[in-house]
Coordinates of C-alpha atoms (C1' of nucleotides) in Angstrom, one line a residue:
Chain A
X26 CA 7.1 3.7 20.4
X27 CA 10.9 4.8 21.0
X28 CA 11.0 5.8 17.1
X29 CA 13.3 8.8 16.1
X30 CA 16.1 7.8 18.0
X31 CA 18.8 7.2 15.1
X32 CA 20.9 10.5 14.0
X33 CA 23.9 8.0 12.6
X34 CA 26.1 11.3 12.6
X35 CA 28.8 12.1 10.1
X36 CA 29.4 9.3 7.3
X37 CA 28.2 11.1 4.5
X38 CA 30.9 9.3 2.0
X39 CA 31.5 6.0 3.8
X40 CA 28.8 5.4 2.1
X41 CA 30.2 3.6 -1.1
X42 CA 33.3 2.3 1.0
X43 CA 32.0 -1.0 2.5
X44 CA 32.6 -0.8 5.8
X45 CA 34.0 -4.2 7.0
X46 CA 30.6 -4.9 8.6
X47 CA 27.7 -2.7 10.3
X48 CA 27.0 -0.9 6.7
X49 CA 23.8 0.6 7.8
X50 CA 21.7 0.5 5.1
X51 CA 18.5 1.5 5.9
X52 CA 16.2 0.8 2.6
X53 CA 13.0 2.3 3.2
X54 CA 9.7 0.8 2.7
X55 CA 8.6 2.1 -0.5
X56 CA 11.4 0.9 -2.0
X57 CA 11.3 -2.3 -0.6
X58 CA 7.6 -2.4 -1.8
X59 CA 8.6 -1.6 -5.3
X60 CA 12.4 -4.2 -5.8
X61 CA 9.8 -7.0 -6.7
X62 CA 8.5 -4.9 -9.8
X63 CA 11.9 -3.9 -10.4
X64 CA 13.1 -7.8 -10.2
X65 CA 10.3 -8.8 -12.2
X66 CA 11.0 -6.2 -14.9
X67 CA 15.1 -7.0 -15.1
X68 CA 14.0 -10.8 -15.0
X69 CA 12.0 -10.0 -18.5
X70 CA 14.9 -8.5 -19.7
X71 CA 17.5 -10.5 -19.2
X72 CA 15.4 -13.4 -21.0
X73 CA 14.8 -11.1 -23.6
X74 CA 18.7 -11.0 -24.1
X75 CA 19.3 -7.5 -22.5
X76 CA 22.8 -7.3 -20.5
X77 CA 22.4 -3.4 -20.1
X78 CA 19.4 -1.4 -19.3
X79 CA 19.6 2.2 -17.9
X80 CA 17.0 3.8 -15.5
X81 CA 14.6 5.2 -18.4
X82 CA 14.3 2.4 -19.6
X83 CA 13.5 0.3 -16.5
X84 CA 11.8 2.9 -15.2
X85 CA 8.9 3.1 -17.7
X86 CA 8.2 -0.5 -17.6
X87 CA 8.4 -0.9 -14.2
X88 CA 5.6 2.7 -14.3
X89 CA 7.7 4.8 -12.1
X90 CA 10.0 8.0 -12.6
X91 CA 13.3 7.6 -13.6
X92 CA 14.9 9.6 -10.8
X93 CA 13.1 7.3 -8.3
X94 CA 14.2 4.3 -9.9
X95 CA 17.7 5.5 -9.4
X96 CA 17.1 6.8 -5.9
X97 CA 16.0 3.2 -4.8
X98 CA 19.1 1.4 -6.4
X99 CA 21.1 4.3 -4.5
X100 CA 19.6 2.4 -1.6
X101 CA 21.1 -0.6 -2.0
X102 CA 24.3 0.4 -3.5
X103 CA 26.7 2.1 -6.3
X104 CA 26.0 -0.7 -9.1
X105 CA 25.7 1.8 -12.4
X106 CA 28.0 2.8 -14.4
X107 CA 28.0 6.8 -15.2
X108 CA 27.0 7.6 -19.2
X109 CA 26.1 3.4 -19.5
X110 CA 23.7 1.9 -17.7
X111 CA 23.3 -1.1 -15.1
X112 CA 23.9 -4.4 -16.0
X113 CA 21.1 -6.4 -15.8
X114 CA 22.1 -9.6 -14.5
X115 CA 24.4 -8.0 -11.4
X116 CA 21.4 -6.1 -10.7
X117 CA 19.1 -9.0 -10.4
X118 CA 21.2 -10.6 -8.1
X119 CA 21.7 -7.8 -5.5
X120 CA 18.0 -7.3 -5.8
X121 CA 17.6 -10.9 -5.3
X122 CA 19.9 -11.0 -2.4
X123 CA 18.3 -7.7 -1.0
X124 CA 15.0 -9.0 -0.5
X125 CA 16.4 -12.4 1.0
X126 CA 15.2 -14.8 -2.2
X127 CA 18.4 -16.9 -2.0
X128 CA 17.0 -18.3 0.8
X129 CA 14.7 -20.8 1.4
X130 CA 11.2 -20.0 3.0
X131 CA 8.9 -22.7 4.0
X132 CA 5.0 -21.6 3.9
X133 CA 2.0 -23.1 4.9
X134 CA -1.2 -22.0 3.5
X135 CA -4.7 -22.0 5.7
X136 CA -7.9 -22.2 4.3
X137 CA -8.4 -25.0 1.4
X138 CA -11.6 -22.7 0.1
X139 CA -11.5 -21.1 -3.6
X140 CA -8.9 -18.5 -2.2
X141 CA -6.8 -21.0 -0.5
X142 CA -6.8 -23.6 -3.6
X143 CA -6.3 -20.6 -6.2
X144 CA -2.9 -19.5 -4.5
X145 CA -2.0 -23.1 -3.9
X146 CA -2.4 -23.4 -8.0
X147 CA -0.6 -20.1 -8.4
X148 CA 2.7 -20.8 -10.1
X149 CA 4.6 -17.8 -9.1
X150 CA 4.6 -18.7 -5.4
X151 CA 6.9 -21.8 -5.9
X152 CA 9.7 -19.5 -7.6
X153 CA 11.9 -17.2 -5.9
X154 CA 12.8 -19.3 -2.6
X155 CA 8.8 -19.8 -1.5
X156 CA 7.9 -23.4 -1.1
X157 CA 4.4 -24.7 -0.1
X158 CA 5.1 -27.6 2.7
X159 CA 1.5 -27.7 4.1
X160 CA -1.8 -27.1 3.3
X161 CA -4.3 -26.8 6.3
X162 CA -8.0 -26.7 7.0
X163 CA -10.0 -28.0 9.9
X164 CA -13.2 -28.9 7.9
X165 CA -13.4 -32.7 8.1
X166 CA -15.1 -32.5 4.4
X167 CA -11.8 -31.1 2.9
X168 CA -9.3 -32.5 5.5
X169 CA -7.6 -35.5 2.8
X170 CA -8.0 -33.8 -0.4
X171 CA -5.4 -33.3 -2.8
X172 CA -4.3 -30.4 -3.6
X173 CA -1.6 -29.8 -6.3
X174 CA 0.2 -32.8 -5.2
X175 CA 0.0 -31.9 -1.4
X176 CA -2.7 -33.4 1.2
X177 CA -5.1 -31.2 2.8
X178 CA -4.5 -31.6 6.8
X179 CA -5.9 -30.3 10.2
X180 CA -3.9 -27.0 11.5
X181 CA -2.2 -29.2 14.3
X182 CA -1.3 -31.9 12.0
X183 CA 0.0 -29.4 9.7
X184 CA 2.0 -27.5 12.3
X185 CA 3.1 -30.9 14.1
X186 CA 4.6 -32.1 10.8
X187 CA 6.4 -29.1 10.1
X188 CA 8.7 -27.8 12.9
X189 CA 9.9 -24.9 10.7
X190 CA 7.7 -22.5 8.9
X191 CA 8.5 -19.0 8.1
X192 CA 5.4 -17.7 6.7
X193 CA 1.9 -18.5 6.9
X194 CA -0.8 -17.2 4.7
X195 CA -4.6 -17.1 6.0
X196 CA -7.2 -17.6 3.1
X197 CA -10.1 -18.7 5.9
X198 CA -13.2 -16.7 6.6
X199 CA -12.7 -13.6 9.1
X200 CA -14.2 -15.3 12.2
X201 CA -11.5 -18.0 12.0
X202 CA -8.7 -15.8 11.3
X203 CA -7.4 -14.3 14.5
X204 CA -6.9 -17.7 16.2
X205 CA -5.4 -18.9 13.2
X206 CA -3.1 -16.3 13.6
X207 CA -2.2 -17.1 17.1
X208 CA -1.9 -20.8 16.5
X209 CA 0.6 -19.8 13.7
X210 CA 2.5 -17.5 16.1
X211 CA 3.0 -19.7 19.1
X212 CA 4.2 -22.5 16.3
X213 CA 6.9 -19.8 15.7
X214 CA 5.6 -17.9 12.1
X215 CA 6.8 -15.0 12.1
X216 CA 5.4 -13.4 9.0
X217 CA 1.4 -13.9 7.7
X218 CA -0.3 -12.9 4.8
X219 CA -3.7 -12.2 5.7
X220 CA -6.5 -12.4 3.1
X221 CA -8.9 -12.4 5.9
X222 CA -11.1 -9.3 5.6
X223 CA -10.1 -8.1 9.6
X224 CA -7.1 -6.8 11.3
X225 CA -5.2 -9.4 12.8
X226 CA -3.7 -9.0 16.6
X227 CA 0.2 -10.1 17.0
X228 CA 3.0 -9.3 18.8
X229 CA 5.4 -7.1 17.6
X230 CA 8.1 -9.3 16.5
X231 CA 5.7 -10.7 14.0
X232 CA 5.0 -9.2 10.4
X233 CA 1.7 -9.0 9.0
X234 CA 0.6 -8.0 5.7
X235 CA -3.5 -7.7 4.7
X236 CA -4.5 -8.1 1.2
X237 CA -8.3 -7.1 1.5
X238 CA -10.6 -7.5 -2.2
X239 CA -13.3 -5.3 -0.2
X240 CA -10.6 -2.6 0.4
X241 CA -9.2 -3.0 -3.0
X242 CA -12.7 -2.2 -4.5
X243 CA -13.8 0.4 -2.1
X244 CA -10.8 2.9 -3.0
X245 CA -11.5 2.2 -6.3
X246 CA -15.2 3.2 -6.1
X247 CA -13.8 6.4 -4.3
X248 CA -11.9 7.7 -7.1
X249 CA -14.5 6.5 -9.8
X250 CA -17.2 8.6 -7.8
X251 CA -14.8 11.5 -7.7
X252 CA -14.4 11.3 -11.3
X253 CA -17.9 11.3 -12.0
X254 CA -18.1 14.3 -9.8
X255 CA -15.7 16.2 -11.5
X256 CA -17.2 15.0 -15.0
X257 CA -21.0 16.4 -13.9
X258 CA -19.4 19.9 -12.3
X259 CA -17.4 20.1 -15.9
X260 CA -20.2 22.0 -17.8
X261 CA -21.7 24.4 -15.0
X262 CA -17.9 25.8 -14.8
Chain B
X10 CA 7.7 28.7 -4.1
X11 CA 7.0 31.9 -1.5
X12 CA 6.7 30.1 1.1
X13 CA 6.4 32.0 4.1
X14 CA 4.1 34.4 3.3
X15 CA 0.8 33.5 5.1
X16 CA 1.1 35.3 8.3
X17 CA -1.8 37.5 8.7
X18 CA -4.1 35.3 6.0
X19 CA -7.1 35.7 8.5
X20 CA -8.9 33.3 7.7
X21 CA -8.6 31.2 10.4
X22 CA -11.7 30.0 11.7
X23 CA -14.0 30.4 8.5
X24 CA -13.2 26.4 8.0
X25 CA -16.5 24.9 9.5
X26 CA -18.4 27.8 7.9
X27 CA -19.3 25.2 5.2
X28 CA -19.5 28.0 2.0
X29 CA -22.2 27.2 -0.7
X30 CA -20.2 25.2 -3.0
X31 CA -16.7 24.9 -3.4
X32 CA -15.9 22.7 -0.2
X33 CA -12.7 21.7 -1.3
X34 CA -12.7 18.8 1.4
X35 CA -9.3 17.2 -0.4
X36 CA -9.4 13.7 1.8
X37 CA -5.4 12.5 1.1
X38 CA -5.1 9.0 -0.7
X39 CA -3.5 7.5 3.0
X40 CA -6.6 8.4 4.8
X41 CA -9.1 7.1 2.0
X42 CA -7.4 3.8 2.1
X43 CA -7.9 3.2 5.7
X44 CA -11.8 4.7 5.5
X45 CA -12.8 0.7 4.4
X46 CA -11.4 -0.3 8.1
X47 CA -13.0 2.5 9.9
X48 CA -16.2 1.3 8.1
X49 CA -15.7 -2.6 8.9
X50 CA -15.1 -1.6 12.5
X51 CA -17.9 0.7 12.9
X52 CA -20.3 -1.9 11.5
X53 CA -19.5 -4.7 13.4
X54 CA -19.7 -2.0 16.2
X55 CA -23.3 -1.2 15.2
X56 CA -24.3 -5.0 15.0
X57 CA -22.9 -5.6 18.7
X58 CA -25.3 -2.9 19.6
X59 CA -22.9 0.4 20.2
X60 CA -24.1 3.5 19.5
X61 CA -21.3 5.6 20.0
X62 CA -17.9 4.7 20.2
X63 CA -14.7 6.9 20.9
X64 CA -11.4 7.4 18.6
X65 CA -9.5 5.9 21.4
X66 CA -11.6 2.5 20.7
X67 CA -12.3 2.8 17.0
X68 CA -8.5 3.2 16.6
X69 CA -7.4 0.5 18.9
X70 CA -9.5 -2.0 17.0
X71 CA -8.2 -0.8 13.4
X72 CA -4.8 -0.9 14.4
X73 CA -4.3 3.0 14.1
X74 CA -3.2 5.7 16.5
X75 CA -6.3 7.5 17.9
X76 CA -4.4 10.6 17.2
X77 CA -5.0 9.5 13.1
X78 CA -8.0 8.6 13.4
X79 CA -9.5 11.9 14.5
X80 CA -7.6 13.4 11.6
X81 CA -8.6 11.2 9.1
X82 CA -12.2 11.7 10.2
X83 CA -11.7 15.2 10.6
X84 CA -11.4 15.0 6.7
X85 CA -15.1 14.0 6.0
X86 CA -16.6 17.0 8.4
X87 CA -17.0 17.3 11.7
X88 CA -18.7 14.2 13.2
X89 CA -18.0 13.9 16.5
X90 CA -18.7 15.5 20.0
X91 CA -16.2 16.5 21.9
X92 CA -16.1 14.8 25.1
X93 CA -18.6 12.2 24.0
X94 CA -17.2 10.7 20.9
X95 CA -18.9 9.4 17.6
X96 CA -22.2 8.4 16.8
X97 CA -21.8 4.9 15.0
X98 CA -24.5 4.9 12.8
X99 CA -24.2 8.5 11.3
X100 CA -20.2 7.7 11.0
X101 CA -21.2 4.8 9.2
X102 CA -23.6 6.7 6.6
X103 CA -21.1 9.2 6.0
X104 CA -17.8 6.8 5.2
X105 CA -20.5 5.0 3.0
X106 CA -21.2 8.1 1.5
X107 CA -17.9 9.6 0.8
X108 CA -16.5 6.2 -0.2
X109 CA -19.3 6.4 -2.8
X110 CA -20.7 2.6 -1.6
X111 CA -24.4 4.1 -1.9
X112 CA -23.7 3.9 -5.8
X113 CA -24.4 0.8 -7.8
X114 CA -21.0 -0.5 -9.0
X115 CA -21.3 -3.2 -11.8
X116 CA -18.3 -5.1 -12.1
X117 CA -16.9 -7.7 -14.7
X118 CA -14.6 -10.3 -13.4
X119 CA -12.0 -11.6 -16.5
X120 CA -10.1 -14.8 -16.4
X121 CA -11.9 -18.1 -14.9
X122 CA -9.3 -19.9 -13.2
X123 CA -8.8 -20.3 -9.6
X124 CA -8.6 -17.4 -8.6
X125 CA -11.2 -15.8 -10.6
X126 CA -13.8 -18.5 -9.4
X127 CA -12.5 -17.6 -5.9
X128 CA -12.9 -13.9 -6.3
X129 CA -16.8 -15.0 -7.6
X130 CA -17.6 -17.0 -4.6
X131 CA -16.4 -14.2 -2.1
X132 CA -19.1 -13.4 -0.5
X133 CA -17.8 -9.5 0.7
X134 CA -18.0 -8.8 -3.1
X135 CA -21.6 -8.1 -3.2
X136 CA -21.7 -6.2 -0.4
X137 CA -21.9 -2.8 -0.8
X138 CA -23.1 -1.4 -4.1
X139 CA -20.4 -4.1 -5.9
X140 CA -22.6 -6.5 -7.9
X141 CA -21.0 -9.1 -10.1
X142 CA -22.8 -8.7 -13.5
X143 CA -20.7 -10.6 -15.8
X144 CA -17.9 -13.4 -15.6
X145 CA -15.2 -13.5 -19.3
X146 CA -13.1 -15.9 -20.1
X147 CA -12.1 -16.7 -24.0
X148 CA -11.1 -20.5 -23.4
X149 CA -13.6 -22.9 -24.3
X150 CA -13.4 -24.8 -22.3
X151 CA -14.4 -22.9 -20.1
X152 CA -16.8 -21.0 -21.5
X153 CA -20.0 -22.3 -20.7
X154 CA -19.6 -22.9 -17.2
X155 CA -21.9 -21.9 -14.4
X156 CA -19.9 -20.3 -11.7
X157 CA -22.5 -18.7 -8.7
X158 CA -25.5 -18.4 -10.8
X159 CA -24.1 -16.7 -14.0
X160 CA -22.2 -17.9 -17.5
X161 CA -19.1 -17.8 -18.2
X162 CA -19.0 -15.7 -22.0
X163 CA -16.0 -14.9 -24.4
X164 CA -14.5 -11.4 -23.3
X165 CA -16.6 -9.5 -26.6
X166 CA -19.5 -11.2 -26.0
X167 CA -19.6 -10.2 -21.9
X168 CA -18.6 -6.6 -23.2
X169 CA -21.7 -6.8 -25.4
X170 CA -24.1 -7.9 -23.1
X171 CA -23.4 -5.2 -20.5
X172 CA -23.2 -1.8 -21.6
X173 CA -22.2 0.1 -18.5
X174 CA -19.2 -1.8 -16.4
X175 CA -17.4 0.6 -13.5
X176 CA -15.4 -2.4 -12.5
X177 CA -13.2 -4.8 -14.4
X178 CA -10.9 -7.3 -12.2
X179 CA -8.6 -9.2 -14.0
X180 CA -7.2 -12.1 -13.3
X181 CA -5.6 -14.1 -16.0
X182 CA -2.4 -14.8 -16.8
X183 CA -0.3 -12.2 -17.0
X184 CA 0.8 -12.2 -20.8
X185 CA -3.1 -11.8 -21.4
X186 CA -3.5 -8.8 -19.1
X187 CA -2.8 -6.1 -20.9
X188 CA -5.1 -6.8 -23.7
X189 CA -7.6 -7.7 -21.5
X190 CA -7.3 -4.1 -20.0
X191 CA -7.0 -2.3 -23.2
X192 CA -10.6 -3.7 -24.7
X193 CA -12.0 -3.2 -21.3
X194 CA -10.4 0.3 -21.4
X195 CA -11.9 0.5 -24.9
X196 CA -15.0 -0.6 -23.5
X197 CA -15.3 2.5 -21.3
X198 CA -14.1 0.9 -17.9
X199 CA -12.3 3.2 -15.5
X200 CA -11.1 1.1 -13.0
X201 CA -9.8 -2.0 -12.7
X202 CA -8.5 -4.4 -10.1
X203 CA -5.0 -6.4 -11.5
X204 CA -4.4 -9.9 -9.9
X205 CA -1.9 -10.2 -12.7
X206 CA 2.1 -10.1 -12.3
X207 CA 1.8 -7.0 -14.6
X208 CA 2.1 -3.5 -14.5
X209 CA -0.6 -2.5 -16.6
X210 CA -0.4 0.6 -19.5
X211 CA -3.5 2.5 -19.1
X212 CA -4.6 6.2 -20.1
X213 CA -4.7 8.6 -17.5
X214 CA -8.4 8.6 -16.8
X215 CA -8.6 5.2 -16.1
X216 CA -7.7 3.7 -12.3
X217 CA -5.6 0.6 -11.9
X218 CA -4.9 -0.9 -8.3
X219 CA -2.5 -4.0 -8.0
X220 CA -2.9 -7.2 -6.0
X221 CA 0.1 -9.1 -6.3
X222 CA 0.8 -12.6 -4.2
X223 CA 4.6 -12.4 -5.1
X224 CA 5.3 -9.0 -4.4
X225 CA 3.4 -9.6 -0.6
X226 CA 5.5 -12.6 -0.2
X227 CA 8.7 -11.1 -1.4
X228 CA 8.3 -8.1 1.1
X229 CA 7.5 -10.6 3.5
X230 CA 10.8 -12.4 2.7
X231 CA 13.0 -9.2 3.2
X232 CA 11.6 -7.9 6.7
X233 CA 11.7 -12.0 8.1
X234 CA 15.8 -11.6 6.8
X235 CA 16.1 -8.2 8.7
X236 CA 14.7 -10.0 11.2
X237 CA 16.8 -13.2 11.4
X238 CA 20.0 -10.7 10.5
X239 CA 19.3 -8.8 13.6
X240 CA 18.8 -11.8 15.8
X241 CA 22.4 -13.7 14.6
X242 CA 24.3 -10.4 15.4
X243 CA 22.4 -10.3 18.8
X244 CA 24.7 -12.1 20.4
X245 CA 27.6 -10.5 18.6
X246 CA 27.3 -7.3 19.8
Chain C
dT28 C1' -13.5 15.9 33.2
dT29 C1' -13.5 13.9 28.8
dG30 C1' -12.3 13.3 24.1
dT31 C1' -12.6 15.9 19.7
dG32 C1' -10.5 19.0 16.2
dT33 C1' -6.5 20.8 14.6
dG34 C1' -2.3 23.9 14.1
dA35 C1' 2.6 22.9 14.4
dA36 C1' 6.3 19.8 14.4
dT37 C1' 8.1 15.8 12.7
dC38 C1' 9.0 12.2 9.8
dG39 C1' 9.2 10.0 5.3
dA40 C1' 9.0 9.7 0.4
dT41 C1' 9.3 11.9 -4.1
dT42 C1' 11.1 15.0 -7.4
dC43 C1' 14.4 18.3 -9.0
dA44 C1' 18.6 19.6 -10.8
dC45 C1' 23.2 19.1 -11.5
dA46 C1' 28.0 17.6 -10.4
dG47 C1' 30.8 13.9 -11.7
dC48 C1' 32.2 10.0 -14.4
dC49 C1' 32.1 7.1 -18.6
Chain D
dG27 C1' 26.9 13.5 -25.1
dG28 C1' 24.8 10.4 -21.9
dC29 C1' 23.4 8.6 -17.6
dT30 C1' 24.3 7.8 -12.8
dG31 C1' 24.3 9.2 -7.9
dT32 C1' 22.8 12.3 -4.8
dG33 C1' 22.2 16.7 -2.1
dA34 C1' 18.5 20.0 -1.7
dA35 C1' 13.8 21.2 -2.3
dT36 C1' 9.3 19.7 -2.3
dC37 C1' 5.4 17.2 -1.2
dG38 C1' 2.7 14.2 1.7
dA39 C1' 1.6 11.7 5.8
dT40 C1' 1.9 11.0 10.8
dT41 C1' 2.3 12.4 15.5
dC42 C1' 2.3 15.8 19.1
dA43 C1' 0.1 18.6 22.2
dC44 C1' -3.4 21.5 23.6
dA45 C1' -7.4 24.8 23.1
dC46 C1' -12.0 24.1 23.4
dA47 C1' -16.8 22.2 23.4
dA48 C1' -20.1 19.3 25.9

DNA sequence: TTGTGTGAATCGATTCACAGCC
DNA sequence: GGCTGTGAATCGATTCACACAA
């Protein structure tokens, strides 16, 4: 609750300086919500042989405005070059480093149904740092199976074999979710991707993020029915 | 740009006069993206037997501030009773409504893989006005399949078969995406649902929302680093 | 007394527009 | 001349705080 607290007075040119340490950078979320397109598009362009790329250019592929594309790099440092461009490999890795990919992230997935054996096949998820160590589910009819080269095991197997486990993603039906959730918690996860369709209770110090296919689909039945709206009103004027 | 003109703009009370026709109820895009929570809540509300519930409540079990809530509702009309609360059922019909879930919503799913036969086998899909009416995929070997009751059909013939489609998800591999949007685009779809590591080119009329595993995961990766950052200097001071 | 509805204040994110550097 | 970096302006979303209805 204690939000607005932080005025961080003067420093309005330390900024490119590098302070020996406490360099406050504060990235804000939307940013951080868009470096992985921004990786992803630099990624495709460095294979493609680019060593330069300037912010219209990254900017339209990546589907955002050039200014704001230049206002998020801002965020995490002064790494153009005025009249040039950036270069795209030093980019990737500050982006890389920025979002913590050099490290190594253990993740254990919940729920061996379609969802759970779909992102357990999904190739992205081993690059970038993410490894799968454990795949859990506490139906004795899946519990054994093989899943991309991993066994399917029970939740306290899964946990018991795996002292460390930074993020845990929940592909299990709604009414198992939330003691899932706690189970994964008092192992120590601190971050959970929830593909449960509720709202998942945790303490604060743990991160939660909710992708919901129902969701997804109702907002975009809200703007198609306010499209259609505007489309009928269109020839009474 | 005059900005601080409205003083005496009267007007001040004329709001709940609800005039003829142009209600310009403009609900933001923040609020109609939490409305699908509100409407989960509320139901599962309504099936425990409430019949009215408060914002206090509502907001606690959404995970929202009662405070945004009320606003958020406020958006839709004027629902409640002051002093009382809401009335479940009626707060129910009208998210429905304005979320336009009362409409039928045919929807194509493209790309058979995992995680396209997962999205068929969720059940939440055919809730709600969404009805799966067709299921693409142009490899044959796949083609041909049963998957929950319907075939799988190449792309064009899917497209054939079903003139009217409001919804196309996609989620093939992402070098296939974008010309899987632009024939569905071609095809007259307005909105579609991206599982693919892609940001999609579409024309303006058309709606695309994003799902992407690697972007959750990366954003998960950089607030578990803040995290792990803050606790090493802990001791530091 | 209770709990909604909502202006006003705050907070955050985006866009503008241009100085500064290559 | 071209493109970044960034204050300032704008736009949008959240929270506060309280008048008001039941």
């Amino acid at each position: 609750m204690p939000r607005g607290l932080h005025l961080l007075a003067s420093s309005r040119r330390d900024r490119c300086r590098l302070l020996p340490q406490s360099n406050k950078r504060v990235v804000p979320g939307a940013t951080v919500g868009r470096l992985p397109a921004y990786l992803q598009a630099l990624t495709e362009l460095s294979e493609a042989g680019s060593r330069r790329v300037a912010s219209d250019e990254l900017a339209s592929v990546t589907g955002v405005r050039s200014a704001q594309l230049r206002k998020d790099l801002s965020y995490l440092g002064t790494y153009g070059v005025r009249g040039v461009g950036y270069d795209v490999s030093q980019l990737i890795d500050e982006i890389t480093a920025e979002l913590g990919l050099t490290q190594d992230w253990p993740v254990i997935i919940v729920g061996m149904g379609n969802m759970g054996r779909a992102l357990a096949a999904y190739g992205g998820f081993g690059q970038r740092g993410f490894r799968i160590v454990a795949l859990a589910d506490d139906d004795p009819s899946i519990v054994g199976d093989v899943v991309q080269g991993l066994p399917v095991c029970r939740l306290a197997d899964s946990l018991a074999a795996n002292e460390r486990l930074a993020i845990g993603v929940i592909t299990t039906p709604a009414d198992q979710a939330q003691q899932i959730a706690d189970r994964l918690v008092e192992h120590g996860v601190q971050s959970i991707l929830n593909f449960a369709a509720i709202a998942l209770r945790v303490p604060d110090n743990v991160d939660v993020r909710r992708v919901d296919l129902s969701t997804e689909l109702q907002i975009l039945a809200f703007h198609a029915q306010r499209r259609d709206m505007a489309k009928g009103r269109e020839g009474v004027g």
